[in-house]
Amino acid sequence: MKLCFIGTGYVGLVSGVCFADIGNHVICVDKNLDKINRLNIGDIPIYEPGLSEMVKKNVDVGRLSFSNDLIKSANKSDIIFIAVGTPTSNDGASADLSQVFNVAKTLKKNIKKSKIIVTKSTVPLGTNDQIDKILNGKKKNKLFKVVSNPEFLREGDAIKDFKYPDRVVIGSDDKIVIRTLNALYRPIINKGAIFFASTRRAAELIKYASNAFLATKISFINEIADLCEKANVHVEDVAIGMGLDKRVGSRFLRAGPAYGGSCFPKDTKALIHTSKKFKSQLSIVNSVIKFNNNRNLHIEKNICRILKNKIKNKNVCFLGVTFKANTDDIRDSAALYLISKLSKKGANVKYYEPTGKKDFFDKNEKVKYFSDLYDAIKNNDLIIIHTEWDEFKSLDFTRIKKNNKKVKIYDLRNLYDSKFFQKSNIFYYSIGRPLYA
Ligand code: UGA
């Protein structure tokens, strides 16, 4: 099929490229010409394992192209995907839908042939009704068929998640549209994904409810981890034991720092905003948001305790600053909060990040980037393992001991077994285990 993806952010770019890879002709459109020029020379704006190779392969065979001409690209395509950003608005809560509505208005003005419009951007309950209204007005014979098709990709695992998802959700009550999208997703359905067609509004809510539920699951295990720290229990034992019950499931039960990224913090807030509109109380999601904000403070307090409340002039090294491994995305990463607090308290913060230097810290003279892991690790009072990159999973402790007088490690991802450090002179602290193990 001929597809057009509007928006080459995370969702649009990965989905567009993956759809090309399963045999479709795809044009990825963005209004940012610089981004399109970069994509056209194979310079991929995001870090996603396997994406760059997939772009090259599909461009070479002529199935994938990039353009900043929305109207021409949309006119050439059968299905148009809206995949522009829906960041948090200036009010700090609701989703800013201006980009989505602007695309809809442009399509309405310039496209005169019938098209299927698929909303992949994460949009609150009722947004597709608004898009429909912009595109079709009150006409009964609709030129544009507006469908909700939420995305469940995880950064860092996006290609795998696209090709082998648990489910494909389509929100539409138009049988022909559902059949067309079923055909589009057929190669993925054939590999085991469940195709679930619901109403458009249910599909919108499925996305937010899924993210809010996962955020709740993480916060739940983080709260249990706090109890474990006090009660001399290892949180992994609890998570494994819980996860063996299929009703609970073992995934997303890894205790750690506050969850971050471009989705969970934004989407939980937007869900609360939506619920208020419908005069409904989402007290659980509200508690999760509060708990997650407090989690940063909790970890900060632990760091202070580990450093015996003497933070000034202490050398603290962060291993990884992105919100999780296998991504270069730093949005809403716990490291942003922790580094800012520690540097304000007078610590000299160093960081090593596998995806390179982050401009975000450039203005903070107490924060220094190291491009070499072991250079960063030298002469520290505390090393904080912030993200679970593979290269942090087998650190050279002989070298670490040689380069640091008295080393303390605070492992926020529980990459190591505390027993391993018992007979060494490394002081190892982790999450949801006795704090001073
Ligand atoms: C999340 C969802 O997992 C995707 O299904 C969804 O499509 C995406 O948001 C989105 O809405 O676009 P992502 O933000 O890439 O994906 O990251 P996750 O892997 O879900 O991790 C989110 C946060 O939770 C990270 O800070 C991670 O470190 C944390 N986490 C995750 C834990 O602390 N423990 C876990 O067990 C799992």
Short mmCIF file of C-alpha atoms and ligand atoms in Angstrom, two decimals:
data_model
loop_
_atom_site.label_atom_id
_atom_site.label_comp_id
_atom_site.label_asym_id
_atom_site.label_seq_id
_atom_site.Cartn_x
_atom_site.Cartn_y
_atom_site.Cartn_z
CA MET A 1 0.00 0.00 0.00
CA LYS A 2 1.01 3.64 -0.40
CA LEU A 3 1.44 5.27 2.99
CA CYS A 4 2.29 8.77 4.17
CA PHE A 5 3.56 9.43 7.68
CA ILE A 6 3.25 13.01 8.87
CA GLY A 7 5.81 13.65 11.59
CA THR A 8 9.23 12.00 11.71
CA GLY A 9 9.50 11.92 15.50
CA TYR A 10 9.90 8.68 17.31
CA VAL A 11 6.55 7.12 16.46
CA GLY A 12 6.28 8.37 12.87
CA LEU A 13 9.81 7.54 11.83
CA VAL A 14 9.98 4.07 13.37
CA SER A 15 6.49 3.06 12.19
CA GLY A 16 7.01 4.49 8.70
CA VAL A 17 10.33 2.73 8.25
CA CYS A 18 8.97 -0.56 9.60
CA PHE A 19 5.92 -0.39 7.31
CA ALA A 20 8.30 0.10 4.37
CA ASP A 21 10.27 -2.91 5.56
CA ILE A 22 7.19 -5.13 5.35
CA GLY A 23 6.63 -4.16 1.73
CA ASN A 24 4.72 -0.86 1.62
CA HIS A 25 5.66 2.34 -0.19
CA VAL A 26 6.15 4.96 2.47
CA ILE A 27 6.81 8.70 2.39
CA CYS A 28 7.82 10.16 5.76
CA VAL A 29 7.00 13.86 5.93
CA ASP A 30 8.22 16.55 8.28
CA LYS A 31 7.92 20.32 8.15
CA ASN A 32 11.48 20.56 9.47
CA LEU A 33 13.50 20.71 6.25
CA ASP A 34 16.81 20.25 8.03
CA LYS A 35 15.58 16.95 9.47
CA ILE A 36 14.38 15.80 6.04
CA ASN A 37 17.71 16.76 4.46
CA ARG A 38 19.52 14.79 7.14
CA LEU A 39 17.26 11.76 6.69
CA ASN A 40 17.83 11.92 2.95
CA ILE A 41 21.56 11.43 3.50
CA GLY A 42 20.99 8.63 5.99
CA ASP A 43 21.58 10.74 9.12
CA ILE A 44 19.00 9.41 11.60
CA PRO A 45 17.93 12.01 14.19
CA ILE A 46 17.20 9.49 16.96
CA TYR A 47 19.16 6.64 18.50
CA GLU A 48 17.26 3.42 17.93
CA PRO A 49 19.10 0.12 17.49
CA GLY A 50 18.70 -1.24 13.94
CA LEU A 51 16.83 1.78 12.54
CA SER A 52 19.61 3.28 10.49
CA GLU A 53 20.29 -0.03 8.67
CA MET A 54 16.57 -0.43 8.01
CA VAL A 55 16.31 3.10 6.59
CA LYS A 56 19.21 2.48 4.23
CA LYS A 57 17.86 -0.87 3.04
CA ASN A 58 14.38 0.51 2.26
CA VAL A 59 15.60 3.74 0.67
CA ASP A 60 17.92 1.67 -1.57
CA VAL A 61 15.07 -0.52 -2.83
CA GLY A 62 12.90 2.56 -3.41
CA ARG A 63 10.17 1.79 -0.87
CA LEU A 64 11.02 4.63 1.52
CA SER A 65 11.50 8.35 0.93
CA PHE A 66 11.50 11.56 2.94
CA SER A 67 9.85 14.85 2.04
CA ASN A 68 8.75 18.13 3.51
CA ASP A 69 5.94 18.50 0.98
CA LEU A 70 2.94 17.33 3.00
CA ILE A 71 0.29 17.98 0.35
CA LYS A 72 2.10 16.24 -2.51
CA SER A 73 3.01 13.26 -0.32
CA ALA A 74 -0.51 12.93 1.12
CA ASN A 75 -2.08 13.18 -2.34
CA LYS A 76 0.07 10.28 -3.56
CA SER A 77 -0.90 8.00 -0.65
CA ASP A 78 -3.87 5.77 0.19
CA ILE A 79 -3.47 5.97 3.94
CA ILE A 80 -2.21 9.03 5.81
CA PHE A 81 -0.85 8.59 9.32
CA ILE A 82 -0.78 11.54 11.69
CA ALA A 83 2.25 11.01 13.93
CA VAL A 84 3.10 14.50 15.13
CA GLY A 85 3.95 15.32 18.74
CA THR A 86 1.41 15.90 21.50
CA PRO A 87 3.61 17.36 24.25
CA THR A 88 2.31 18.63 27.58
CA SER A 89 0.72 22.09 27.14
CA ASN A 90 1.87 25.19 28.96
CA ASP A 91 -0.78 24.47 31.63
CA GLY A 92 1.47 21.54 32.68
CA ALA A 93 -1.30 18.96 32.40
CA SER A 94 -3.24 18.66 29.15
CA ALA A 95 -1.85 17.44 25.82
CA ASP A 96 -1.04 20.18 23.32
CA LEU A 97 -2.97 19.10 20.22
CA SER A 98 -2.16 22.07 18.02
CA GLN A 99 0.15 20.10 15.70
CA VAL A 100 -2.47 17.38 15.20
CA PHE A 101 -5.21 19.88 14.41
CA ASN A 102 -2.96 21.88 12.09
CA VAL A 103 -2.26 18.75 10.06
CA ALA A 104 -6.00 17.99 9.89
CA LYS A 105 -6.71 21.55 8.70
CA THR A 106 -4.00 21.35 6.02
CA LEU A 107 -5.37 18.03 4.76
CA LYS A 108 -8.92 19.40 4.69
CA LYS A 109 -7.85 22.40 2.65
CA ASN A 110 -5.71 20.58 0.13
CA ILE A 111 -6.81 16.97 -0.34
CA LYS A 112 -9.84 16.45 -2.53
CA LYS A 113 -9.84 12.64 -2.82
CA SER A 114 -11.10 10.09 -0.28
CA LYS A 115 -8.39 8.99 2.18
CA ILE A 116 -8.05 6.98 5.34
CA ILE A 117 -6.59 9.18 8.07
CA VAL A 118 -4.97 7.19 10.88
CA THR A 119 -4.12 8.92 14.12
CA LYS A 120 -0.97 7.38 15.60
CA SER A 121 -0.10 10.35 17.78
CA THR A 122 -1.12 9.77 21.40
CA VAL A 123 -4.30 11.83 21.68
CA PRO A 124 -6.85 12.13 24.50
CA LEU A 125 -10.33 10.70 24.47
CA GLY A 126 -12.49 12.50 21.93
CA THR A 127 -9.67 13.98 19.83
CA ASN A 128 -10.44 11.83 16.79
CA ASP A 129 -14.02 13.10 16.89
CA GLN A 130 -12.58 16.61 16.67
CA ILE A 131 -10.26 15.61 13.82
CA ASP A 132 -13.25 14.08 12.04
CA LYS A 133 -15.17 17.33 12.47
CA ILE A 134 -12.31 19.39 11.03
CA LEU A 135 -11.98 17.04 8.05
CA ASN A 136 -15.60 16.20 7.28
CA GLY A 137 -17.68 18.87 8.97
CA LYS A 138 -21.19 17.54 9.47
CA LYS A 139 -21.29 15.71 6.12
CA LYS A 140 -22.83 12.22 6.22
CA ASN A 141 -20.86 11.06 3.19
CA LYS A 142 -17.39 11.36 4.61
CA LEU A 143 -14.44 11.96 2.31
CA PHE A 144 -11.98 11.23 5.10
CA LYS A 145 -12.25 8.08 7.22
CA VAL A 146 -10.69 8.92 10.57
CA VAL A 147 -9.24 5.99 12.51
CA SER A 148 -7.47 5.70 15.85
CA ASN A 149 -4.47 3.37 15.85
CA PRO A 150 -2.47 3.94 19.03
CA GLU A 151 1.19 3.02 19.17
CA PHE A 152 2.76 0.84 21.86
CA LEU A 153 6.45 1.01 20.87
CA ARG A 154 9.12 1.26 23.54
CA GLU A 155 12.17 3.38 22.79
CA GLY A 156 15.19 1.13 22.37
CA ASP A 157 13.00 -1.88 21.48
CA ALA A 158 10.85 -0.14 18.91
CA ILE A 159 11.63 -2.30 15.88
CA LYS A 160 10.99 -5.53 17.78
CA ASP A 161 7.83 -4.02 19.29
CA PHE A 162 6.61 -3.00 15.81
CA LYS A 163 7.22 -6.38 14.23
CA TYR A 164 6.11 -8.56 17.14
CA PRO A 165 3.54 -6.57 19.12
CA ASP A 166 1.11 -8.25 21.51
CA ARG A 167 -1.76 -6.44 19.80
CA VAL A 168 -2.74 -4.00 17.09
CA VAL A 169 -5.58 -1.73 18.18
CA ILE A 170 -7.82 -0.12 15.57
CA GLY A 171 -10.56 2.27 16.63
CA SER A 172 -13.18 2.65 13.91
CA ASP A 173 -16.75 1.64 13.19
CA ASP A 174 -16.23 1.50 9.41
CA LYS A 175 -16.02 -2.12 8.23
CA ILE A 176 -14.13 -1.32 5.01
CA VAL A 177 -11.56 0.73 6.89
CA ILE A 178 -11.09 -2.05 9.46
CA ARG A 179 -10.61 -4.56 6.62
CA THR A 180 -8.04 -2.29 4.91
CA LEU A 181 -6.04 -1.85 8.09
CA ASN A 182 -6.27 -5.55 8.85
CA ALA A 183 -4.72 -6.16 5.41
CA LEU A 184 -2.00 -3.58 6.09
CA TYR A 185 -1.09 -5.24 9.40
CA ARG A 186 -1.48 -8.79 7.99
CA PRO A 187 2.28 -9.63 8.01
CA ILE A 188 2.35 -8.71 11.71
CA ILE A 189 -0.92 -10.46 12.56
CA ASN A 190 0.43 -13.57 10.82
CA LYS A 191 3.33 -13.59 13.27
CA GLY A 192 0.98 -13.76 16.25
CA ALA A 193 -0.25 -10.22 17.03
CA ILE A 194 -3.91 -9.96 18.03
CA PHE A 195 -5.87 -7.53 15.85
CA PHE A 196 -8.39 -5.80 18.07
CA ALA A 197 -10.98 -3.47 16.57
CA SER A 198 -12.85 -1.23 18.99
CA THR A 199 -14.66 2.07 18.91
CA ARG A 200 -12.47 5.09 18.21
CA ARG A 201 -12.89 6.47 21.71
CA ALA A 202 -12.06 3.12 23.33
CA ALA A 203 -8.87 2.91 21.23
CA GLU A 204 -7.84 6.37 22.43
CA LEU A 205 -8.40 5.38 26.03
CA ILE A 206 -6.66 2.00 25.63
CA LYS A 207 -3.42 3.87 24.94
CA TYR A 208 -3.63 6.12 28.01
CA ALA A 209 -4.94 3.38 30.29
CA SER A 210 -2.10 1.06 29.19
CA ASN A 211 0.60 3.64 29.92
CA ALA A 212 -1.03 4.63 33.22
CA PHE A 213 -1.29 0.98 34.22
CA LEU A 214 2.38 0.31 33.41
CA ALA A 215 3.37 3.45 35.35
CA THR A 216 1.26 2.14 38.25
CA LYS A 217 2.94 -1.26 38.09
CA ILE A 218 6.40 0.33 38.23
CA SER A 219 5.39 2.65 41.08
CA PHE A 220 3.87 -0.28 42.94
CA ILE A 221 7.10 -2.27 42.85
CA ASN A 222 9.07 0.87 43.72
CA GLU A 223 6.91 1.31 46.81
CA ILE A 224 7.39 -2.35 47.75
CA ALA A 225 11.14 -1.75 47.21
CA ASP A 226 11.05 1.01 49.83
CA LEU A 227 9.53 -1.45 52.29
CA CYS A 228 12.14 -4.06 51.36
CA GLU A 229 14.96 -1.63 52.14
CA LYS A 230 13.63 -1.26 55.66
CA ALA A 231 12.56 -4.86 56.20
CA ASN A 232 15.71 -6.66 55.06
CA VAL A 233 14.09 -8.28 52.03
CA HIS A 234 15.31 -8.32 48.43
CA VAL A 235 12.78 -6.75 46.07
CA GLU A 236 13.79 -9.05 43.20
CA ASP A 237 12.66 -12.07 45.22
CA VAL A 238 9.30 -10.39 45.71
CA ALA A 239 9.01 -9.35 42.04
CA ILE A 240 9.89 -12.84 40.80
CA GLY A 241 7.46 -14.46 43.21
CA MET A 242 4.69 -12.05 42.25
CA GLY A 243 5.38 -12.30 38.53
CA LEU A 244 5.04 -16.08 38.51
CA ASP A 245 1.31 -15.52 38.98
CA LYS A 246 0.15 -15.10 35.39
CA ARG A 247 -2.51 -12.65 36.56
CA VAL A 248 0.29 -10.35 37.74
CA GLY A 249 2.97 -11.06 35.12
CA SER A 250 6.68 -10.49 35.58
CA ARG A 251 7.28 -7.56 33.21
CA PHE A 252 7.53 -3.95 34.41
CA LEU A 253 8.28 -5.07 37.93
CA ARG A 254 11.86 -3.84 37.96
CA ALA A 255 12.32 -1.44 40.84
CA GLY A 256 14.48 1.60 40.11
CA PRO A 257 14.51 5.38 40.04
CA ALA A 258 11.42 7.42 39.16
CA TYR A 259 10.07 6.36 35.78
CA GLY A 260 10.74 8.90 33.05
CA GLY A 261 10.74 9.34 29.29
CA SER A 262 8.51 11.17 26.89
CA CYS A 263 5.43 9.06 27.57
CA PHE A 264 4.55 7.93 31.10
CA PRO A 265 4.91 11.34 32.83
CA LYS A 266 3.13 13.16 29.96
CA ASP A 267 0.37 10.62 29.43
CA THR A 268 -0.53 10.11 33.10
CA LYS A 269 -0.91 13.87 33.50
CA ALA A 270 -3.01 14.13 30.33
CA LEU A 271 -5.23 11.25 31.50
CA ILE A 272 -5.96 13.07 34.74
CA HIS A 273 -6.78 16.18 32.74
CA THR A 274 -9.19 14.18 30.55
CA SER A 275 -10.83 12.55 33.56
CA LYS A 276 -11.55 15.98 35.05
CA LYS A 277 -13.28 16.97 31.84
CA PHE A 278 -15.58 13.99 32.29
CA LYS A 279 -15.99 14.77 36.02
CA SER A 280 -14.39 11.47 36.94
CA GLN A 281 -11.80 10.89 39.68
CA LEU A 282 -8.72 8.84 38.80
CA SER A 283 -7.36 8.66 42.33
CA ILE A 284 -4.98 5.75 41.61
CA VAL A 285 -3.31 7.49 38.66
CA ASN A 286 -3.14 10.68 40.71
CA SER A 287 -1.32 8.83 43.49
CA VAL A 288 1.07 7.29 41.00
CA ILE A 289 2.04 10.72 39.65
CA LYS A 290 2.63 11.98 43.20
CA PHE A 291 4.54 8.86 44.20
CA ASN A 292 6.78 9.12 41.15
CA ASN A 293 7.59 12.77 41.86
CA ASN A 294 8.44 11.87 45.46
CA ARG A 295 10.59 9.01 44.25
CA ASN A 296 13.17 11.48 43.00
CA LEU A 297 13.31 13.00 46.46
CA HIS A 298 13.57 9.57 48.05
CA ILE A 299 16.57 8.64 45.86
CA GLU A 300 18.13 12.06 46.53
CA LYS A 301 17.81 11.44 50.28
CA ASN A 302 19.41 8.02 49.91
CA ILE A 303 22.33 9.59 48.05
CA CYS A 304 22.74 12.12 50.84
CA ARG A 305 22.69 9.35 53.46
CA ILE A 306 25.27 7.35 51.50
CA LEU A 307 27.50 10.46 51.43
CA LYS A 308 26.79 11.06 55.13
CA ASN A 309 25.09 14.36 54.26
CA LYS A 310 28.41 15.90 53.17
CA ILE A 311 27.74 16.70 49.54
CA LYS A 312 29.85 19.83 49.03
CA ASN A 313 32.90 19.16 46.83
CA LYS A 314 32.15 15.45 46.68
CA ASN A 315 32.88 13.83 43.31
CA VAL A 316 29.81 12.02 42.07
CA CYS A 317 29.82 10.13 38.78
CA PHE A 318 26.66 9.18 36.88
CA LEU A 319 26.81 6.18 34.58
CA GLY A 320 24.13 6.95 32.01
CA VAL A 321 21.80 9.95 32.08
CA THR A 322 19.06 9.00 29.62
CA PHE A 323 15.74 7.84 31.07
CA LYS A 324 16.60 4.22 30.32
CA ALA A 325 19.12 2.20 28.28
CA ASN A 326 19.21 1.94 24.48
CA THR A 327 17.91 5.43 23.86
CA ASP A 328 19.47 8.88 23.65
CA ASP A 329 16.31 10.41 25.09
CA ILE A 330 16.81 12.40 28.28
CA ARG A 331 13.25 13.75 28.58
CA ASP A 332 11.94 13.46 32.14
CA SER A 333 14.93 11.33 33.10
CA ALA A 334 15.46 10.98 36.88
CA ALA A 335 19.08 12.04 36.24
CA LEU A 336 17.93 15.57 35.37
CA TYR A 337 16.48 16.01 38.85
CA LEU A 338 19.27 14.22 40.71
CA ILE A 339 22.14 15.97 38.92
CA SER A 340 20.56 19.36 39.35
CA LYS A 341 20.00 18.79 43.10
CA LEU A 342 23.45 17.37 43.76
CA SER A 343 25.25 20.09 41.83
CA LYS A 344 23.22 22.76 43.69
CA LYS A 345 24.37 21.16 46.94
CA GLY A 346 27.96 21.62 45.77
CA ALA A 347 28.85 18.20 44.38
CA ASN A 348 31.16 17.96 41.35
CA VAL A 349 29.13 15.84 38.99
CA LYS A 350 30.70 13.85 36.18
CA TYR A 351 28.76 11.76 33.77
CA TYR A 352 29.45 9.15 31.17
CA GLU A 353 26.69 8.50 28.65
CA PRO A 354 26.96 5.88 25.88
CA THR A 355 24.95 8.07 23.46
CA GLY A 356 27.25 11.04 23.99
CA LYS A 357 27.23 14.46 25.61
CA LYS A 358 23.90 16.04 26.49
CA ASP A 359 23.52 19.79 25.78
CA PHE A 360 21.12 20.00 28.68
CA PHE A 361 24.01 20.11 31.20
CA ASP A 362 26.20 22.54 29.21
CA LYS A 363 25.27 25.58 31.29
CA ASN A 364 25.96 23.88 34.62
CA GLU A 365 29.64 24.37 35.42
CA LYS A 366 29.47 21.76 38.20
CA VAL A 367 28.63 19.07 35.63
CA LYS A 368 31.25 17.54 33.35
CA TYR A 369 30.88 15.02 30.53
CA PHE A 370 33.42 12.24 30.00
CA SER A 371 33.55 10.37 26.72
CA ASP A 372 35.45 7.48 28.31
CA LEU A 373 33.81 5.29 30.92
CA TYR A 374 36.96 4.62 32.93
CA ASP A 375 38.11 8.25 32.83
CA ALA A 376 34.76 9.19 34.34
CA ILE A 377 35.08 6.51 36.96
CA LYS A 378 38.43 7.83 38.34
CA ASN A 379 38.60 9.65 41.70
CA ASN A 380 35.04 9.54 42.87
CA ASP A 381 33.33 9.51 46.21
CA LEU A 382 30.25 7.95 44.69
CA ILE A 383 29.42 6.24 41.40
CA ILE A 384 25.72 6.14 40.54
CA ILE A 385 24.61 3.51 38.02
CA HIS A 386 21.64 5.37 36.61
CA THR A 387 20.75 3.39 33.46
CA GLU A 388 20.94 -0.30 32.65
CA TRP A 389 23.20 -0.14 29.58
CA ASP A 390 24.90 -3.47 28.88
CA GLU A 391 28.36 -1.92 29.24
CA PHE A 392 27.61 -1.17 32.92
CA LYS A 393 26.73 -4.78 33.63
CA SER A 394 30.31 -6.05 33.80
CA LEU A 395 32.40 -3.17 35.08
CA ASP A 396 36.09 -3.79 35.78
CA PHE A 397 36.09 -3.50 39.57
CA THR A 398 39.82 -4.11 39.89
CA ARG A 399 40.36 -0.99 37.79
CA ILE A 400 37.68 0.90 39.69
CA LYS A 401 39.33 0.06 43.03
CA LYS A 402 42.74 1.09 41.70
CA ASN A 403 41.43 4.47 40.53
CA ASN A 404 39.36 5.37 43.58
CA LYS A 405 40.44 5.58 47.20
CA LYS A 406 37.21 4.54 48.87
CA VAL A 407 34.53 3.68 46.40
CA LYS A 408 30.83 3.78 46.99
CA ILE A 409 28.47 2.59 44.29
CA TYR A 410 24.75 3.33 44.25
CA ASP A 411 23.19 1.01 41.70
CA LEU A 412 19.73 2.32 40.79
CA ARG A 413 19.12 -0.62 38.44
CA ASN A 414 20.26 -3.52 40.62
CA LEU A 415 22.71 -4.74 37.99
CA TYR A 416 24.85 -6.57 40.56
CA ASP A 417 24.37 -9.01 43.36
CA SER A 418 25.24 -7.33 46.66
CA LYS A 419 26.94 -10.54 47.88
CA PHE A 420 29.61 -10.01 45.21
CA PHE A 421 30.87 -6.94 47.11
CA GLN A 422 30.74 -8.36 50.61
CA LYS A 423 34.42 -9.19 50.84
CA SER A 424 35.64 -6.26 48.77
CA ASN A 425 36.33 -2.70 49.89
CA ILE A 426 33.62 -1.38 47.59
CA PHE A 427 30.54 -0.10 49.41
CA TYR A 428 27.62 -1.17 47.27
CA TYR A 429 24.09 0.17 47.66
CA SER A 430 21.13 -0.75 45.50
CA ILE A 431 17.35 -0.48 45.29
CA GLY A 432 14.87 -2.46 47.34
CA ARG A 433 17.52 -4.37 49.14
CA PRO A 434 18.84 -3.63 52.61
CA LEU A 435 20.25 -0.13 51.92
CA TYR A 436 23.55 -0.64 53.65
CA ALA A 437 24.15 -4.14 52.30
C1 UGA B 1 6.39 3.45 27.03
C2 UGA B 1 5.54 2.18 26.89
O1 UGA B 1 6.23 1.06 27.46
C3 UGA B 1 5.23 1.88 25.44
O2 UGA B 1 4.36 0.76 25.33
C4 UGA B 1 4.53 3.11 24.83
O3 UGA B 1 4.28 2.92 23.44
C5 UGA B 1 5.44 4.33 24.99
O4 UGA B 1 5.71 4.53 26.39
C6 UGA B 1 4.69 5.50 24.40
O5 UGA B 1 3.64 5.86 24.94
O6 UGA B 1 5.07 5.97 23.32
P1 UGA B 1 8.99 4.04 26.73
O7 UGA B 1 8.63 5.38 27.26
O8 UGA B 1 9.85 3.93 25.53
O9 UGA B 1 7.64 3.20 26.40
O10 UGA B 1 9.74 3.29 27.89
P2 UGA B 1 9.51 2.06 28.90
O11 UGA B 1 10.39 0.95 28.50
O12 UGA B 1 8.08 1.77 29.08
O13 UGA B 1 10.10 2.72 30.24
C7 UGA B 1 9.50 3.87 30.82
C8 UGA B 1 10.12 4.15 32.17
O14 UGA B 1 9.81 3.11 33.09
C9 UGA B 1 11.64 4.23 32.14
O15 UGA B 1 12.06 5.27 32.97
C10 UGA B 1 12.09 2.87 32.68
O16 UGA B 1 13.35 2.91 33.27
C11 UGA B 1 10.99 2.62 33.70
N1 UGA B 1 10.80 1.19 34.03
C12 UGA B 1 10.31 0.33 33.10
C13 UGA B 1 11.09 0.75 35.31
O17 UGA B 1 11.54 1.53 36.18
N2 UGA B 1 10.86 -0.55 35.63
C14 UGA B 1 10.38 -1.44 34.73
O18 UGA B 1 10.19 -2.62 35.09
C15 UGA B 1 10.09 -0.99 33.43
#
